[in-house]
Short mmCIF file of C-alpha atoms and ligand atoms in Angstrom, two decimals:
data_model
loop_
_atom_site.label_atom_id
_atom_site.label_comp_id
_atom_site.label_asym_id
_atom_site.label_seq_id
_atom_site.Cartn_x
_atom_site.Cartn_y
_atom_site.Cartn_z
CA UNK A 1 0.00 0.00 0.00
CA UNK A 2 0.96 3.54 -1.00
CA UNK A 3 1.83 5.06 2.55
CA UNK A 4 1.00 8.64 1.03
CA UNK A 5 -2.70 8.01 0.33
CA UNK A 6 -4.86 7.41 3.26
CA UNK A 7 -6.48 3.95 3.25
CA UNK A 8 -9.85 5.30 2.81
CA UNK A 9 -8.90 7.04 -0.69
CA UNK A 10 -7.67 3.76 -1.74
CA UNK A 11 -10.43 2.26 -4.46
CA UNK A 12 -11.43 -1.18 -3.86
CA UNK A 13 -14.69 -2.69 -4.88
CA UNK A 14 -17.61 -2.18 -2.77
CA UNK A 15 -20.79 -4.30 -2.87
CA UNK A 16 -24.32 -4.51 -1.77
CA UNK A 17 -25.38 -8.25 -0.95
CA UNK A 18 -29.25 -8.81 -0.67
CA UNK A 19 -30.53 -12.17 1.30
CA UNK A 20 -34.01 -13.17 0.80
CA UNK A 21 -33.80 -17.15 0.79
CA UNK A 22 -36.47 -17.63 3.80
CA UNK A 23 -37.73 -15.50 7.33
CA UNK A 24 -34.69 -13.18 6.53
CA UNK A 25 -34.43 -9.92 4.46
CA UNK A 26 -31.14 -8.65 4.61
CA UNK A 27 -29.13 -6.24 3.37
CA UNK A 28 -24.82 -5.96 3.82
CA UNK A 29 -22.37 -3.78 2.43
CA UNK A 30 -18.68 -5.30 2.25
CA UNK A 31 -15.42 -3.92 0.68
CA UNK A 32 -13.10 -6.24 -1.34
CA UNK A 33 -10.95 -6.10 1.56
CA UNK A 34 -13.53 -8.20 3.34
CA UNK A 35 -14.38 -5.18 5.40
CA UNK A 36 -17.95 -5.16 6.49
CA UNK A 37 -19.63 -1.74 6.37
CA UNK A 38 -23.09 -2.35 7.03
CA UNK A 39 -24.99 -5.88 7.45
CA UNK A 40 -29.30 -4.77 8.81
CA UNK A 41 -31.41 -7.47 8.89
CA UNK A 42 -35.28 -7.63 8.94
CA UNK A 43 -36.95 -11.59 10.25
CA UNK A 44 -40.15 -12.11 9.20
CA UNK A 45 -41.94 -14.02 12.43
CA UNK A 46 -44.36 -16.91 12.23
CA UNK A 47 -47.36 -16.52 14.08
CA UNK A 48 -47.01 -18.51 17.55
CA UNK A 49 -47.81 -22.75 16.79
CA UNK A 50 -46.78 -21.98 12.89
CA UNK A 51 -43.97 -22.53 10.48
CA UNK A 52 -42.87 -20.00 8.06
CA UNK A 53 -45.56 -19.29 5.33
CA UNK A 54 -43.70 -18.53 2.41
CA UNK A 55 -46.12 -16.18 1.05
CA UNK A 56 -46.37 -14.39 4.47
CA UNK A 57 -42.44 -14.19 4.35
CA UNK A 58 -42.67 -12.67 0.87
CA UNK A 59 -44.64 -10.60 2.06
CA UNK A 60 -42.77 -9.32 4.67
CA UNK A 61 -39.80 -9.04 2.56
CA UNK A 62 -41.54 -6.96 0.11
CA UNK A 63 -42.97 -4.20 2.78
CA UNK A 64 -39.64 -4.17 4.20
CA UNK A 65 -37.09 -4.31 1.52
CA UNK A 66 -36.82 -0.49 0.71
CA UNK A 67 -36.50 0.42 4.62
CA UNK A 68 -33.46 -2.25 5.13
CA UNK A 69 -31.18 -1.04 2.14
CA UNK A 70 -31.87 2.40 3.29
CA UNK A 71 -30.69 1.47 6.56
CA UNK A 72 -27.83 -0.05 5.15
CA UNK A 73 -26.39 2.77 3.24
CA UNK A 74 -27.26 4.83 6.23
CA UNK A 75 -24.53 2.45 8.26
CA UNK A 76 -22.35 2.26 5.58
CA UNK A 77 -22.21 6.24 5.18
CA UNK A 78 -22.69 5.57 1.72
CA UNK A 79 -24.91 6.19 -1.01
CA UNK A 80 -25.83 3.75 -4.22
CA UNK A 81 -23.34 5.68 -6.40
CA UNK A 82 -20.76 3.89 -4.20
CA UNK A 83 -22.10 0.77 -4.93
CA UNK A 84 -19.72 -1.46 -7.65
CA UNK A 85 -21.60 -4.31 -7.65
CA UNK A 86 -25.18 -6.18 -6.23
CA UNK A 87 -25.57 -9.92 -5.40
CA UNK A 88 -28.28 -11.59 -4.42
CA UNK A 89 -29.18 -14.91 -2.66
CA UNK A 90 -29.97 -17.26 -5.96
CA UNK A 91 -30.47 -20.41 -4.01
CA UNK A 92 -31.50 -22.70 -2.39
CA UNK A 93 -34.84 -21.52 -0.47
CA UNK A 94 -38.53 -21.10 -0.57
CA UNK A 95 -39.62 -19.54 -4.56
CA UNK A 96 -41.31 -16.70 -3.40
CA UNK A 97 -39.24 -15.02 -0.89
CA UNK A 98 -36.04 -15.94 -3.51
CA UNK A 99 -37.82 -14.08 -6.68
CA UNK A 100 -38.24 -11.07 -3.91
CA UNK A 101 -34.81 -10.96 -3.14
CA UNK A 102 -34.04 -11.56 -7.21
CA UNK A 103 -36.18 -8.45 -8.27
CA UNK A 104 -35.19 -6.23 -6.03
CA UNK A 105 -31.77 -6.45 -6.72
CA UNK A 106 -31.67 -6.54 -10.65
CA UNK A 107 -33.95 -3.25 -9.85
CA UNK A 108 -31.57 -1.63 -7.77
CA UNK A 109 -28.34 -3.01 -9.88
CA UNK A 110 -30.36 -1.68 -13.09
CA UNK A 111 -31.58 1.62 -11.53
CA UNK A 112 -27.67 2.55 -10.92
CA UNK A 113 -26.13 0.39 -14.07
CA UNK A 114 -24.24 -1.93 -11.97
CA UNK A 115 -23.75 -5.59 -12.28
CA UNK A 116 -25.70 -7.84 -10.49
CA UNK A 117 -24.27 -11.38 -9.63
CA UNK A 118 -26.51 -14.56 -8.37
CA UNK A 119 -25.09 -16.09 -4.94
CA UNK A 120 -24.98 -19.89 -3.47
CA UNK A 121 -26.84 -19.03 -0.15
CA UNK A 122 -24.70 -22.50 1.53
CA UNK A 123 -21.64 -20.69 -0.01
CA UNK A 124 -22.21 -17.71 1.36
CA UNK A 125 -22.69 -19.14 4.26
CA UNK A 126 -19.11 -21.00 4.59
CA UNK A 127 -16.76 -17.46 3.21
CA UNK A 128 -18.59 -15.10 5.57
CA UNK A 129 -17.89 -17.97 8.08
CA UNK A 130 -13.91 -17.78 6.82
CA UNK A 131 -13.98 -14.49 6.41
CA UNK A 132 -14.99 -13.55 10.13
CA UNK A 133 -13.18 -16.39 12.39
CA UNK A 134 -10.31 -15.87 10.24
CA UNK A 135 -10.19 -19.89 8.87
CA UNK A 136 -8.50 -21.11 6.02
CA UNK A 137 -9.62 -24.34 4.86
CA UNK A 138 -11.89 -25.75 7.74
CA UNK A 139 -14.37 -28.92 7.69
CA UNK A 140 -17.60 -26.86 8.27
CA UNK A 141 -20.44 -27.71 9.97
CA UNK A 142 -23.56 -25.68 8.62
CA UNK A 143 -26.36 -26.39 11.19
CA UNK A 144 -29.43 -24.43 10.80
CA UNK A 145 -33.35 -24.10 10.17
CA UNK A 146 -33.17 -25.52 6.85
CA UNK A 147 -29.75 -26.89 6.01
CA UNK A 148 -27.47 -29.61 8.16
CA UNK A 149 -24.25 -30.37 6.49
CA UNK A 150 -20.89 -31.27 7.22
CA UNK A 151 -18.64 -29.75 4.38
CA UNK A 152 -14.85 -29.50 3.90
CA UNK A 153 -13.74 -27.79 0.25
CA UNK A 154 -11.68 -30.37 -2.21
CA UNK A 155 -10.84 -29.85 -5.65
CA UNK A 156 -12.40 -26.92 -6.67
CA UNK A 157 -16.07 -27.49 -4.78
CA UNK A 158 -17.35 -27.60 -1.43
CA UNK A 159 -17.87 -31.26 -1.12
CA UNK A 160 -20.69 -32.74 1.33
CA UNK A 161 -19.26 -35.15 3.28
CA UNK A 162 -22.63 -36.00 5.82
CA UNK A 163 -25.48 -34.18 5.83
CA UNK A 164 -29.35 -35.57 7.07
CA UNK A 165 -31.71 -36.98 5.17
CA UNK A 166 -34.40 -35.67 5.76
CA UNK A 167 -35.24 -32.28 8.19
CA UNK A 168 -32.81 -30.19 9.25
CA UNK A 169 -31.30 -30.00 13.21
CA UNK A 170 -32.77 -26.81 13.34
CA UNK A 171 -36.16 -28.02 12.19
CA UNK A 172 -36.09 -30.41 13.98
CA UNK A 173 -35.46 -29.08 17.39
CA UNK A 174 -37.93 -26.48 15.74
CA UNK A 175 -40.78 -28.49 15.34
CA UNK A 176 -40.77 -30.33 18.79
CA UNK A 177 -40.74 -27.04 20.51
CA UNK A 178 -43.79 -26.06 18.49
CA UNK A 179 -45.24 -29.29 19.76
CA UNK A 180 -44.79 -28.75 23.00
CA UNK A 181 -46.17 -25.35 23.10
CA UNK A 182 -42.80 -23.38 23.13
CA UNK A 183 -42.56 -19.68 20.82
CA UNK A 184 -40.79 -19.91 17.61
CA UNK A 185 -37.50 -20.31 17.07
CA UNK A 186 -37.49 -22.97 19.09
CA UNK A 187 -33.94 -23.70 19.85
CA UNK A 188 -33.07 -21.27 22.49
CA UNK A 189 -36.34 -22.20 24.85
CA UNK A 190 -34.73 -25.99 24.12
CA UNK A 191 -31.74 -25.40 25.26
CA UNK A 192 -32.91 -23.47 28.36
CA UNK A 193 -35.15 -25.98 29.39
CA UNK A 194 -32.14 -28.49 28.77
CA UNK A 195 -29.82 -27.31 31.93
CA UNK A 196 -31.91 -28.60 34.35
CA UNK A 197 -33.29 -31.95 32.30
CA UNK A 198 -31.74 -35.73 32.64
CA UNK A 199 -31.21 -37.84 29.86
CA UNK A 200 -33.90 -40.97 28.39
CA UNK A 201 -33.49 -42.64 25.46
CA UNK A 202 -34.04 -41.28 22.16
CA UNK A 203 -33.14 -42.65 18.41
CA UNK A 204 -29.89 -42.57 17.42
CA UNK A 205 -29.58 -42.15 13.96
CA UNK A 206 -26.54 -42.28 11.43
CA UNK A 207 -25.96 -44.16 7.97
CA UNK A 208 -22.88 -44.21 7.04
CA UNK A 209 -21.96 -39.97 7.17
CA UNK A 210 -25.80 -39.27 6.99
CA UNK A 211 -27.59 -38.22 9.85
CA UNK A 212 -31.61 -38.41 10.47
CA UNK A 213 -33.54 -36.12 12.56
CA UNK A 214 -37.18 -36.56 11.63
CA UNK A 215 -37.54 -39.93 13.88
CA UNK A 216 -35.95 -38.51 16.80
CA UNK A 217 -38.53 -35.68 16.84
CA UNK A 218 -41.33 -37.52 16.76
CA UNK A 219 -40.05 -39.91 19.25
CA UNK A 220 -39.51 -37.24 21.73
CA UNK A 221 -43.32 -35.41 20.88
CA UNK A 222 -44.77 -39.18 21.64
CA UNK A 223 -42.74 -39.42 25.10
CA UNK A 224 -43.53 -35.52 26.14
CA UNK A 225 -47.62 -36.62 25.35
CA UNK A 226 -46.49 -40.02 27.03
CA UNK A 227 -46.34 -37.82 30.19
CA UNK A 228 -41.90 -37.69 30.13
CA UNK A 229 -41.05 -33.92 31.92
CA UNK A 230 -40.38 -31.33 29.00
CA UNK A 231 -36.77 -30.23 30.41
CA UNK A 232 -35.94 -34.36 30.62
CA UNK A 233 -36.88 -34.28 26.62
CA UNK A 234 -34.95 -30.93 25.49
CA UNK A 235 -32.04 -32.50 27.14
CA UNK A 236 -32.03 -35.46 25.43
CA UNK A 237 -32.87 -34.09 22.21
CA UNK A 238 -30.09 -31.91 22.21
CA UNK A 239 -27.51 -34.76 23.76
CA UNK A 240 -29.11 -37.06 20.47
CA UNK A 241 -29.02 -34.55 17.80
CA UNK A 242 -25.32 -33.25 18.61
CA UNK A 243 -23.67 -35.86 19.65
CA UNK A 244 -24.92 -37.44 15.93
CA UNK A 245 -23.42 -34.42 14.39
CA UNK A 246 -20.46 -34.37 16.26
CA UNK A 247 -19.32 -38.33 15.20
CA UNK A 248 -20.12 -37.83 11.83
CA UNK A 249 -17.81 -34.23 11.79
CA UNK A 250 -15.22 -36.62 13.28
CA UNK A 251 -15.31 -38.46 10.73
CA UNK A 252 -14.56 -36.06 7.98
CA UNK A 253 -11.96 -34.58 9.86
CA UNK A 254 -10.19 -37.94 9.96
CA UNK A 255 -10.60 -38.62 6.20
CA UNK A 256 -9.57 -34.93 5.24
CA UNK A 257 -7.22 -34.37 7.83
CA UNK A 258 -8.00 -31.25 7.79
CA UNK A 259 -6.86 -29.33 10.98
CA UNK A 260 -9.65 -26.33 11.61
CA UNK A 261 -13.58 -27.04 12.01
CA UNK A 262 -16.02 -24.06 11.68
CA UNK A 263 -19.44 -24.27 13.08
CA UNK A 264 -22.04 -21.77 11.84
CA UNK A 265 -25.76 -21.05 11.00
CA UNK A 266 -28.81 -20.06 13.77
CA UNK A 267 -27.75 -23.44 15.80
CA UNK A 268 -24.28 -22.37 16.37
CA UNK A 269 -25.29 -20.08 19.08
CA UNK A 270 -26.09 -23.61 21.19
CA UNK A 271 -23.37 -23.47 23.65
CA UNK A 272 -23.77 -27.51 24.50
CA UNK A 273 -22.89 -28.02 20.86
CA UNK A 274 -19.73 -26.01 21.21
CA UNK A 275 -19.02 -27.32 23.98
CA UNK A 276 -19.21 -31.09 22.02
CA UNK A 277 -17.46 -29.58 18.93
CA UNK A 278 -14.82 -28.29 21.23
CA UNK A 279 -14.10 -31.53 23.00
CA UNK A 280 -13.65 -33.66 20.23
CA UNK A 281 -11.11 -31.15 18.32
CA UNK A 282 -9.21 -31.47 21.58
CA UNK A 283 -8.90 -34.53 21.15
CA UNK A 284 -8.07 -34.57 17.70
CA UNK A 285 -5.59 -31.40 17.64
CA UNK A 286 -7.68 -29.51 15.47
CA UNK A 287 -8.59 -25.48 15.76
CA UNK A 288 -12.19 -25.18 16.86
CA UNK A 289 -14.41 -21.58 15.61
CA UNK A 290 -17.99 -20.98 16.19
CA UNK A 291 -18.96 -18.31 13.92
CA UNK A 292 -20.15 -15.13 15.93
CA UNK A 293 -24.00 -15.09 15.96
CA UNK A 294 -23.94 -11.89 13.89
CA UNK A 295 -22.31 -13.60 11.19
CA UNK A 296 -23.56 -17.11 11.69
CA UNK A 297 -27.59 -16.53 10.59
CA UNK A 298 -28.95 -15.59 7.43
CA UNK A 299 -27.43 -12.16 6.42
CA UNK A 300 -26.56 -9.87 3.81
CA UNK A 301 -23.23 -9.26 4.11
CA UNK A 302 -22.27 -13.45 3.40
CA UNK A 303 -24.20 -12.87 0.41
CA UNK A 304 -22.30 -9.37 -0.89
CA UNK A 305 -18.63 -10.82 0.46
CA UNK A 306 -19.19 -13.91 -1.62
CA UNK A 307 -20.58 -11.98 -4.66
CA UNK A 308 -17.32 -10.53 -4.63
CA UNK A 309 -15.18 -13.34 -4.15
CA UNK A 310 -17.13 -14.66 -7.39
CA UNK A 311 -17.30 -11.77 -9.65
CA UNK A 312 -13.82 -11.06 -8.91
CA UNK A 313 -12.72 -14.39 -10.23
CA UNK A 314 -14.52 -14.39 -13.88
CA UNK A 315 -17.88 -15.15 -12.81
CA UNK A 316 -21.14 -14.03 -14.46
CA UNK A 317 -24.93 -14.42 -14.05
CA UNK A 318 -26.11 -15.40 -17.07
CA UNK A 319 -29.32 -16.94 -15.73
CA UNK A 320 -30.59 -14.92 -13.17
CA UNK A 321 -33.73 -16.80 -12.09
CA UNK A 322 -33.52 -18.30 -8.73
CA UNK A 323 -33.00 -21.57 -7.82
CA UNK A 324 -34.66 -23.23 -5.24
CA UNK A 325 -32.74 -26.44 -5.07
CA UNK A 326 -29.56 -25.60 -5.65
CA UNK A 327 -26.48 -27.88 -3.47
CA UNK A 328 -23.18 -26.41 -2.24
CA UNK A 329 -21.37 -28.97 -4.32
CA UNK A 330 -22.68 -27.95 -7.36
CA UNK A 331 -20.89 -24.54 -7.31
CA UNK A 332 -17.62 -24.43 -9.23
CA UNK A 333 -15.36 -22.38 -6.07
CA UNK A 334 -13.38 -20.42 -8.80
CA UNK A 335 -11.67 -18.27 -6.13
CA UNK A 336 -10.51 -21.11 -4.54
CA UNK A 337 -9.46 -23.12 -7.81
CA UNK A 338 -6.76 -20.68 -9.43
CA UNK A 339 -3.85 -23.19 -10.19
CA UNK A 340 -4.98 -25.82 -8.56
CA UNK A 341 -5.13 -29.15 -10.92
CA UNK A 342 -8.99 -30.12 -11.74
CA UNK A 343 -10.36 -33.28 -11.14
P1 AMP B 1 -30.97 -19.87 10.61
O1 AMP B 1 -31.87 -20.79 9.79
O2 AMP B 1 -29.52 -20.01 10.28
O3 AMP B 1 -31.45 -18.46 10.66
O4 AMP B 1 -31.10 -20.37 12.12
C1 AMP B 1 -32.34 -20.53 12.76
C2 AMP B 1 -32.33 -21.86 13.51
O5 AMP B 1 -31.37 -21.83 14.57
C3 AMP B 1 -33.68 -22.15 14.14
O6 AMP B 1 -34.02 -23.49 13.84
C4 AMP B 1 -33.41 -21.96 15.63
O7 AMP B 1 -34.23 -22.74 16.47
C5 AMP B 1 -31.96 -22.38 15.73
N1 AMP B 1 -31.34 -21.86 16.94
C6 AMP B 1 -31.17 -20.56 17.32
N2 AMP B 1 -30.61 -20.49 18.56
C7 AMP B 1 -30.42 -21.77 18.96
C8 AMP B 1 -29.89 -22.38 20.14
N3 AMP B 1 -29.45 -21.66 21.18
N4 AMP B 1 -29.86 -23.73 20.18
C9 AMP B 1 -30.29 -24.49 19.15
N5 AMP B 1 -30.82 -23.98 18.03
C10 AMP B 1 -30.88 -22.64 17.93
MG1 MG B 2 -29.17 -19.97 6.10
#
């Protein structure tokens, strides 16, 4: 750096990330340096013994959507004619709330002639992770109301190496707090209750690196009506679902050998689960990182950081239409892949 010019006269690329994917509207602002400017967040809120609506969420987003980026700027001190570049969450998530997010920013990107890039929202979710805790090439754990999977990066994607088969940890723990008359999200009541419950028998269930959370649920909603005490039940739920996680996360970072793990999305913030996670890198001499809570939910600024690390190595949108099923390993990592041999 030229130590005549202040930093802040220095021009590096600046852009706006928009998240949309599911209860979340989002807006962050993030330089090319990976500094974050401005990250303001809006969650749409299911009404108490419900599950997100996605036409309620779109809704939401679209009454909100204008106030957020506003705010955004606001934080950033910037205006739009700052603005270098727009990405958006593509993919995965719930149609409507996705086309939301989709419009708004080709309308914004257009309204200022800017280009507008389509993000991975999993992706997104792993390089604000990096970015934040400072990792280089960890196996990550991505727990959170719609997505559990255990990921570590190998030639040139981020490969899945366990992930569940059928509901999410999140959803899980989720939907038996709804059952038992908790508010929404459920996770934090759970793992209140949990300190002060003892442990019964739940399912235990792994195949292989896959994990399945959908029997364990319903087990423990039949044993709370079965007359078992609530706080017994969120204990062993949690014990169950993590300690599932955490063996098959041991297993990928003995077959990777990779030597960080990185925990993130809404579930990170369980401090049992870190406390499992931590334990078993101990053991294993790996670098353990939750992702601060900030960072580790849905947000806008994972979604503008990683539309820079993508536009900035050759990528386009071509096709800007979202897409609702969309894996992690199906995006090419370009940023990562720069003379590394394909396979
Ligand atoms: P996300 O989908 O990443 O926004 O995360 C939301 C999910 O995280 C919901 O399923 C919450 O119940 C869950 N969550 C939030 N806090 C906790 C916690 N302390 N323990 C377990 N799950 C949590
Ligand atoms: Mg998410």
């Amino acid at each position: 750096m030229n130590r005549f010019i202040p930093e802040c006269l220095i021009i590096t690329m600046i852009c706006l990330g928009v998240e949309s994917t599911a209860h979340t509207f989002g807006v962050g602002i993030v330089t090319e340096k990976g500094k974050i400017l401005a990250d303001v967040k809006d969650t749409y809120k299911p009404k108490l013994g419900s599950g997100i609506v996605p036409q309620e969420a779109k809704e939401h987003h679209l009454r909100v959507k204008e106030k957020v980026v506003e705010k955004a700027l606001e934080e950033a001190k910037l205006g739009m004619g700052n603005i270098d570049l727009v990405a958006y969450s593509q993919g995965p998530g719930l149609p409507p709330c996705l086309w939301t997010g989709m419009e708004f920013a080709i309308k914004i990107a257009g309204d200022h002639d800017i280009p507008v890039i389509g993000v991975n929202h999993p992706v997104a979710h792993i390089e604000i992770a990096k970015l934040v805790t400072g990792t280089q090439d960890p196996v990550v754990i991505y727990v959170s109301g719609g997505n559990t999977q255990v990921i570590a990066y190998a030639s040139g994607r981020y490969r899945i190496f366990g992930e569940t088969e059928d509901i999410p940890i999140g959803n899980a723990i989720d939907t038996f707090a709804r059952k038992a008359g908790l508010p929404h999200p459920g996770g934090p009541e759970v793992e209140k209750l949990a300190r002060s419950g003892h442990y019964v028998e739940l399912p235990y269930v792994v195949k292989g690196m896959d994990l399945s959370f959908s029997g364990i649920a319903t087990a423990a909603v039949k044993l709370l009506k079965g007359g078992k005490k609530l706080e017994d039940l969120c204990y062993s739920l949690q014990e169950t679902c993590f300690a599932m996680l955490v063996e098959v996360t041991e297993r990928a970072v003995a077959h990777t050998g990779k030597k960080e793990v990185l925990l993130t999305g809404g579930v990170a913030a369980n401090k049992r689960l870190t406390e499992m996670l931590e334990i078993m890198c101990r053991e294993r001499g790996a670098t353990f990182n939750a992702v601060p809570l900030k960072y580790a939910g849905d947000a806008g600024a994972m979604i503008a950081w990683t539309g820079l690390l993508a536009y900035k190595s050759g990528e386009r949108t071509e096709k800007k239409d979202p897409i609702s099923r969309w894996r992690t390993d199906e995006v090419e990592i370009k940023w990562l892949t720069r003379g590394e041999p394909q396979v």
